[in-house]
PDB file of C-alpha atoms in Angstrom:
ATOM      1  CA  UNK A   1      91.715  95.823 104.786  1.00 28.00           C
ATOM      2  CA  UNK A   2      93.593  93.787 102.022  1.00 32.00           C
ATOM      3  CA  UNK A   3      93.709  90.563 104.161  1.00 31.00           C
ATOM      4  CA  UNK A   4      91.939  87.785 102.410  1.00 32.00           C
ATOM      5  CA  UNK A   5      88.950  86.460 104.448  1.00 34.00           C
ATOM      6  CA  UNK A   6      90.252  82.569 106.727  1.00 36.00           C
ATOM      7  CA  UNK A   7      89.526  80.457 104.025  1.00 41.00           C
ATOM      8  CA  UNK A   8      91.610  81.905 101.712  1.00 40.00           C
ATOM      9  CA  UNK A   9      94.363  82.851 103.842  1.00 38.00           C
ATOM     10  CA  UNK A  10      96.479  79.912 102.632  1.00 43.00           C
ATOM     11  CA  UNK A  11      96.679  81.301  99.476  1.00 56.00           C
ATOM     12  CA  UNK A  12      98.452  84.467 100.173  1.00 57.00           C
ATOM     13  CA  UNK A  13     101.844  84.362 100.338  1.00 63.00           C
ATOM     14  CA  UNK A  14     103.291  84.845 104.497  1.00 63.00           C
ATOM     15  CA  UNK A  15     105.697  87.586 103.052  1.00 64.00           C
ATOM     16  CA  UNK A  16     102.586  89.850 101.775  1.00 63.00           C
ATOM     17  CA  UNK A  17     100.271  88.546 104.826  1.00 59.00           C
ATOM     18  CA  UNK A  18     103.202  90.296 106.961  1.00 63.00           C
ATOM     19  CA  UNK A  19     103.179  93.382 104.796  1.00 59.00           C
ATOM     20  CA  UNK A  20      99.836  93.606 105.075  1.00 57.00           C
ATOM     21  CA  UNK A  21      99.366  93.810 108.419  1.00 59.00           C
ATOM     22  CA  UNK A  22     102.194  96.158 108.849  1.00 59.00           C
ATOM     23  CA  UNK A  23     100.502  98.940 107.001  1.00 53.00           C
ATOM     24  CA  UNK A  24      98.057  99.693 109.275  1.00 52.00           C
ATOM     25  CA  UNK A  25      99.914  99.820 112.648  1.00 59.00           C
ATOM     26  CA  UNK A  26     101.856 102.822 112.246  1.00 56.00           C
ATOM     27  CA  UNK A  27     101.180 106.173 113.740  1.00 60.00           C
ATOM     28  CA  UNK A  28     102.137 109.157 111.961  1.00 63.00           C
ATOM     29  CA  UNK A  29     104.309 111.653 114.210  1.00 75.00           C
ATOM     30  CA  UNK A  30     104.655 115.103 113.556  1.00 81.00           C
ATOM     31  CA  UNK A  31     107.749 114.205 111.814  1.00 82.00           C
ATOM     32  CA  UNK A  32     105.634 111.941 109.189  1.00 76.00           C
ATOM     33  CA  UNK A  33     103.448 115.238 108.628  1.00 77.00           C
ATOM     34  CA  UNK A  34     106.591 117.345 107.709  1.00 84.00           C
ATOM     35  CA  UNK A  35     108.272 115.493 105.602  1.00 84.00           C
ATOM     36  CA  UNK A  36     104.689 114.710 103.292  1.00 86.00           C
ATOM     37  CA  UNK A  37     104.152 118.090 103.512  1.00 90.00           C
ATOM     38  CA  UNK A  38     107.403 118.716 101.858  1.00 91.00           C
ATOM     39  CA  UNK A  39     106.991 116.157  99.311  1.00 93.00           C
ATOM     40  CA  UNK A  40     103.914 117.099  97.906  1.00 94.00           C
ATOM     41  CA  UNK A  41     105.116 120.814  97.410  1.00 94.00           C
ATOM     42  CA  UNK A  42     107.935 119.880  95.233  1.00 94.00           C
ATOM     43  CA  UNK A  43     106.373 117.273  93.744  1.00 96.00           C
ATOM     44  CA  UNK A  44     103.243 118.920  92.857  1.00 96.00           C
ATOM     45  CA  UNK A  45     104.850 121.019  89.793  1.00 96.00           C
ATOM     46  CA  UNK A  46     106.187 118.022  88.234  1.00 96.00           C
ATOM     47  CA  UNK A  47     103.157 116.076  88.249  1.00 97.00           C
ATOM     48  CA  UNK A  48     101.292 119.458  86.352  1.00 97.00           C
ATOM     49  CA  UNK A  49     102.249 118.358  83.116  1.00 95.00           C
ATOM     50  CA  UNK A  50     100.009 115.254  83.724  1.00 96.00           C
ATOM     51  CA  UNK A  51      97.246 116.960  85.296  1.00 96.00           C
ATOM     52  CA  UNK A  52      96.394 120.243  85.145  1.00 95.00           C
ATOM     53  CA  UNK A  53      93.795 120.338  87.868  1.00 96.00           C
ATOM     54  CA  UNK A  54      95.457 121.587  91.025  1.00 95.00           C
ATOM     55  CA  UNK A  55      93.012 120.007  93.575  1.00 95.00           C
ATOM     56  CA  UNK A  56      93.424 116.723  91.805  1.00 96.00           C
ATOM     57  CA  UNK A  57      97.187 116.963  91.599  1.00 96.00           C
ATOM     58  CA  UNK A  58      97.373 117.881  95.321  1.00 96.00           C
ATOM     59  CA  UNK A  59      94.727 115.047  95.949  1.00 96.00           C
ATOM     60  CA  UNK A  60      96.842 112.505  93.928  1.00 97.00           C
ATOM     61  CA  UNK A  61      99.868 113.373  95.683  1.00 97.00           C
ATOM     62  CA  UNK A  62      98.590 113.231  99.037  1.00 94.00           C
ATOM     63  CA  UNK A  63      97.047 109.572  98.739  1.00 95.00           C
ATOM     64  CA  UNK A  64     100.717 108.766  96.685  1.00 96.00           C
ATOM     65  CA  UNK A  65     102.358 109.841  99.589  1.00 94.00           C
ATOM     66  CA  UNK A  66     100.189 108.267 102.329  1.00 90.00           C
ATOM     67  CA  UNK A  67      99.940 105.155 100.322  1.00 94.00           C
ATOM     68  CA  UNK A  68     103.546 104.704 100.171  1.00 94.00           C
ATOM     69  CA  UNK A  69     104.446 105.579 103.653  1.00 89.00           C
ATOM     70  CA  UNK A  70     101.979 102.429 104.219  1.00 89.00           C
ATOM     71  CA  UNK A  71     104.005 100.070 102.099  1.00 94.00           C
ATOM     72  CA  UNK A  72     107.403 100.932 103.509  1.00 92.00           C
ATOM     73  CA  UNK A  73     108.059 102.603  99.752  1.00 95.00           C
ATOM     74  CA  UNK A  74     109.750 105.636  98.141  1.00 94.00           C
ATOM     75  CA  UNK A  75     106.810 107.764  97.122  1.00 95.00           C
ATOM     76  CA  UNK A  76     109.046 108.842  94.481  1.00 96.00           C
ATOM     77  CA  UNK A  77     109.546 105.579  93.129  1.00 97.00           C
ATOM     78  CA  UNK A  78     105.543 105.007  93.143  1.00 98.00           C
ATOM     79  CA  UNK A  79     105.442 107.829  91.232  1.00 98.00           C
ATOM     80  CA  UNK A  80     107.845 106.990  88.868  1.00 98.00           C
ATOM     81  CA  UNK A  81     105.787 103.783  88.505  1.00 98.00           C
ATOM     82  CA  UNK A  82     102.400 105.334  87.760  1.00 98.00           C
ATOM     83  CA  UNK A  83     104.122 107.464  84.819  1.00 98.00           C
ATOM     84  CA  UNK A  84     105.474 104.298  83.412  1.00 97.00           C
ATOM     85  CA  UNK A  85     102.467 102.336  83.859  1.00 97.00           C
ATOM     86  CA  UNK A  86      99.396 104.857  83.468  1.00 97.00           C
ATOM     87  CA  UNK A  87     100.733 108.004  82.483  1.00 97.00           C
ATOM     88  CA  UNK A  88      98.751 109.006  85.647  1.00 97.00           C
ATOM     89  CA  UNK A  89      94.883 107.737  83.766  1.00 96.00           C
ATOM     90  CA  UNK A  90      92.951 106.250  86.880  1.00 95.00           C
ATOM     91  CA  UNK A  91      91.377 104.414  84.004  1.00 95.00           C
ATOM     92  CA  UNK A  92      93.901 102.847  81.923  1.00 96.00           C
ATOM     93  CA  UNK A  93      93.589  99.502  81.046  1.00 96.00           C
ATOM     94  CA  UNK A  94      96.620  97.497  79.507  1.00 94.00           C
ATOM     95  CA  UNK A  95      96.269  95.346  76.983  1.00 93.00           C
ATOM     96  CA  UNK A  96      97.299  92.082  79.263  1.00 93.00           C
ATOM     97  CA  UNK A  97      94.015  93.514  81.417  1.00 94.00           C
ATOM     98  CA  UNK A  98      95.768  95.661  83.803  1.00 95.00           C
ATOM     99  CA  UNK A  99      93.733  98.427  85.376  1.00 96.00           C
ATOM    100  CA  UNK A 100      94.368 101.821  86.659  1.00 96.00           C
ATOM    101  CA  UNK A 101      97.057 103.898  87.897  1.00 97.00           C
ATOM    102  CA  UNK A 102      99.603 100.974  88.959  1.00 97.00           C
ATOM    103  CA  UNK A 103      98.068  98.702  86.246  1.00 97.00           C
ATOM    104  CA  UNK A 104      97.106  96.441  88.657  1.00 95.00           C
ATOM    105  CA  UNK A 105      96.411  92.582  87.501  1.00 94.00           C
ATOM    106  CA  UNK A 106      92.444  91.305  88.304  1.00 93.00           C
ATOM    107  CA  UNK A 107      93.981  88.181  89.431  1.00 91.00           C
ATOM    108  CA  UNK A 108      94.899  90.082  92.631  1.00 90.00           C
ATOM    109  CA  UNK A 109      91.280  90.691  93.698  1.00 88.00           C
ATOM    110  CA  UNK A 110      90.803  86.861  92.963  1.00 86.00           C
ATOM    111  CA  UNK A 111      93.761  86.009  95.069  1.00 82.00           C
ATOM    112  CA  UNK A 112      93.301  88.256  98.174  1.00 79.00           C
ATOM    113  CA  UNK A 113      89.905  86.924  98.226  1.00 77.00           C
ATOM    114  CA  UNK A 114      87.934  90.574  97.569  1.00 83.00           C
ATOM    115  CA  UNK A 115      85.958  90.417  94.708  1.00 84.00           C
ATOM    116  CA  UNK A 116      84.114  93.710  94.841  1.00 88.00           C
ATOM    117  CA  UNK A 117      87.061  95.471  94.662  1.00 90.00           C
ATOM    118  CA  UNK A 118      86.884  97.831  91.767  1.00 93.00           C
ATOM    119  CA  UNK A 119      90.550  98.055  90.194  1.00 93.00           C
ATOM    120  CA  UNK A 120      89.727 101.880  88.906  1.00 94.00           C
ATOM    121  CA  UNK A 121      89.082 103.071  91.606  1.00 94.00           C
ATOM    122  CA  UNK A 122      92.735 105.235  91.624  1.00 95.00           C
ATOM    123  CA  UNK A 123      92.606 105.095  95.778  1.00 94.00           C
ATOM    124  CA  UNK A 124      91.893 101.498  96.121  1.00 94.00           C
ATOM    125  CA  UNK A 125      94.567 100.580  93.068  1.00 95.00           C
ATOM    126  CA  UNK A 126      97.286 102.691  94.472  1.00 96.00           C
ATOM    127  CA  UNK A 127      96.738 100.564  97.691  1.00 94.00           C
ATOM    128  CA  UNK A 128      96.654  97.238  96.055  1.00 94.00           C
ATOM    129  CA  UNK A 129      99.887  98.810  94.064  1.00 96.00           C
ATOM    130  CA  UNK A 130     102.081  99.801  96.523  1.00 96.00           C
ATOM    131  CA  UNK A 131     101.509  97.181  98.730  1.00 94.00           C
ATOM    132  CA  UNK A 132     101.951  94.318  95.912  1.00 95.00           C
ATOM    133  CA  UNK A 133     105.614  96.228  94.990  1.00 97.00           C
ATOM    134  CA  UNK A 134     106.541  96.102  98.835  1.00 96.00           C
ATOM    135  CA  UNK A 135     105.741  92.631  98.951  1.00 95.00           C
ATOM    136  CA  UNK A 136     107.875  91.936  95.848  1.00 95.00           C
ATOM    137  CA  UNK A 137     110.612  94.311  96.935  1.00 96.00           C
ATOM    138  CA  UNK A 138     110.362  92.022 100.428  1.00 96.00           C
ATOM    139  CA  UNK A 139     110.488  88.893  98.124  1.00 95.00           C
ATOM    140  CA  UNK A 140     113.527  90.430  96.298  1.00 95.00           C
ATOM    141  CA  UNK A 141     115.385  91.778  99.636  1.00 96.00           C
ATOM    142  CA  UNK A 142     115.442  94.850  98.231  1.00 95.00           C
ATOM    143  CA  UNK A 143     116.476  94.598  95.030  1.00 95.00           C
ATOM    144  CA  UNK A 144     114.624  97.743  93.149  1.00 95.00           C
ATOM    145  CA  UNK A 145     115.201  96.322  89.910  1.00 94.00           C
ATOM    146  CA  UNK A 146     114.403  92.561  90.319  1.00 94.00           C
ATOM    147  CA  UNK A 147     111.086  93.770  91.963  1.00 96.00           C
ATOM    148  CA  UNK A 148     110.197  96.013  89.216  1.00 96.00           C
ATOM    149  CA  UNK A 149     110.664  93.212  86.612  1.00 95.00           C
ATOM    150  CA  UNK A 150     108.288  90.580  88.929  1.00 94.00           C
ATOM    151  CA  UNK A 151     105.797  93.794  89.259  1.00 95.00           C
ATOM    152  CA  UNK A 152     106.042  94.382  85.706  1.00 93.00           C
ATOM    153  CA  UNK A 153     105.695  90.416  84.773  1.00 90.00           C
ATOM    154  CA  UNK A 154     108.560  90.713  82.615  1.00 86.00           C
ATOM    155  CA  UNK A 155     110.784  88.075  83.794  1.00 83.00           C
ATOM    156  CA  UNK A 156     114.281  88.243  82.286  1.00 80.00           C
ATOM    157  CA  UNK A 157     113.593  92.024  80.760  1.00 88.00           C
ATOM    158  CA  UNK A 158     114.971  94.663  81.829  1.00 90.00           C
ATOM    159  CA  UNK A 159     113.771  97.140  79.883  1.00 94.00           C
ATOM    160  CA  UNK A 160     110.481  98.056  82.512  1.00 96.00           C
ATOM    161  CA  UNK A 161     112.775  98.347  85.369  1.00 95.00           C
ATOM    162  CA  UNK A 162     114.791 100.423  83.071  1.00 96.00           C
ATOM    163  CA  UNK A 163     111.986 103.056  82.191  1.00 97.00           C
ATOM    164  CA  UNK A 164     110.885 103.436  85.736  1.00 97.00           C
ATOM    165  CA  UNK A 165     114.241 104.116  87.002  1.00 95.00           C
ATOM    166  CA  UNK A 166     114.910 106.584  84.265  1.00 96.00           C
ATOM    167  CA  UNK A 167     111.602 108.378  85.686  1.00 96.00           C
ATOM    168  CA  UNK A 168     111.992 108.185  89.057  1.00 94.00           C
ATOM    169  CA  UNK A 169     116.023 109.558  88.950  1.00 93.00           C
ATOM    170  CA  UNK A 170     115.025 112.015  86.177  1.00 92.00           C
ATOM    171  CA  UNK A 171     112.031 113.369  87.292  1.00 92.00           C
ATOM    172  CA  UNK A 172     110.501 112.092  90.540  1.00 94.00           C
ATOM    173  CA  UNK A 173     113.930 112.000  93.089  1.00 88.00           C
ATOM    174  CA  UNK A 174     114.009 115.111  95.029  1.00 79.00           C
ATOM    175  CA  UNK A 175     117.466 114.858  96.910  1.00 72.00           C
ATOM    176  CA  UNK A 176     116.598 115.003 100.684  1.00 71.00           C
ATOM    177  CA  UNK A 177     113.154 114.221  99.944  1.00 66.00           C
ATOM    178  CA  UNK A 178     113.041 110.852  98.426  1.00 61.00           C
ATOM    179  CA  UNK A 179     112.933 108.825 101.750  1.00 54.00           C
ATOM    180  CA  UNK A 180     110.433 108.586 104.241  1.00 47.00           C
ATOM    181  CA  UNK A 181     110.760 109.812 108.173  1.00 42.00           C
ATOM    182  CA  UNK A 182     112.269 106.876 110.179  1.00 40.00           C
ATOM    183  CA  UNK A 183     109.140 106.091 111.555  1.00 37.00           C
ATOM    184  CA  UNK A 184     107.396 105.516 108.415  1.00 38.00           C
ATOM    185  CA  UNK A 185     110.345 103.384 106.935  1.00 38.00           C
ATOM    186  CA  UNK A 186     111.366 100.656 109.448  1.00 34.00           C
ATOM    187  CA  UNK A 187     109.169  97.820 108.847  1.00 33.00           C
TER     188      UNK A 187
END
């Protein structure tokens, strides 16, 4: 869990507190299944051209897919992200210090008060990812773009928000499969 530990709690914003906690109340209904199910099959030929094992590719997409379904997101639009930020390398590491597949600041380990949380690990960053980009998409009401730029730290740019939106329209969006079940979206 994400939640930093009482005496830290003061420090975390209620907005991503909320979004937190969310996350890990929904079930997953047979519709849920489908529609990942679904996703990952048409996903997983675009995402061959960054990696060209199959089990990791399926693996990847799975945990994309789960992951976002958490957060409230588009998977497509977390995918979209990762190209942008990581060209899909669990490893990357920006020059600002951003690590793995979302590029992920350390200060957020600091902040949610988990310290042994390893930043490359690509299951543990796409958590800290998604749900950091729901909270600023809460933050934002919605506003994809304004989101991307706080995400992206570039404050009064719009060139990030620009690149991921060019990825996720021109090669992530799957028309009919972009959204998530009903379930999985209303939080």
């Amino acid at each position: 869990m994400l939640l930093a530990p009482p005496a830290q709690a003061e420090r975390v914003p209620a907005s991503l507190t909320h979004t937190l906690e969310a996350v890990l109340e929904a079930p997953r209904s047979a519709e849920a299944v489908w529609a990942s199910r679904q996703w990952i099959n048409a996903m997983e030929p675009r995402l061959a051209r960054f990696i060209g094992d199959a089990g990791l590719r399926r693996a990847l997409l799975e945990r994309v897919y789960h992951e976002a379904a958490l957060a409230g997101l588009s998977p497509a639009l977390v995918m979209a992200v990762i190209q942008v930020e990581s060209a899909f390398e669990p490893e990357a590491v920006s020059h600002a210090g951003a690590r793995g597949l979302m590029q992920v600041m350390p200060f957020w380990v600091d902040e949610l008060g988990r310290a042994q949380d390893d930043l490359l690990d690509p299951w543990l960053n796409l958590r800290y990812g998604c749900t950091i980009l729901a909270h600023y998409l809460a933050a934002e009401h919605g506003d994809v773009t304004r989101a991307l730029v706080r995400y992206n730290g570039s404050h009064g740019e719009t060139w990030y928000p620009e690149r991921v939106m060019r990825a996720w329209l021109g090669h992530w969006r799957a028309p009919g499969l972009d959204g998530l079940p009903r379930d999985t979206a209303q939080r």
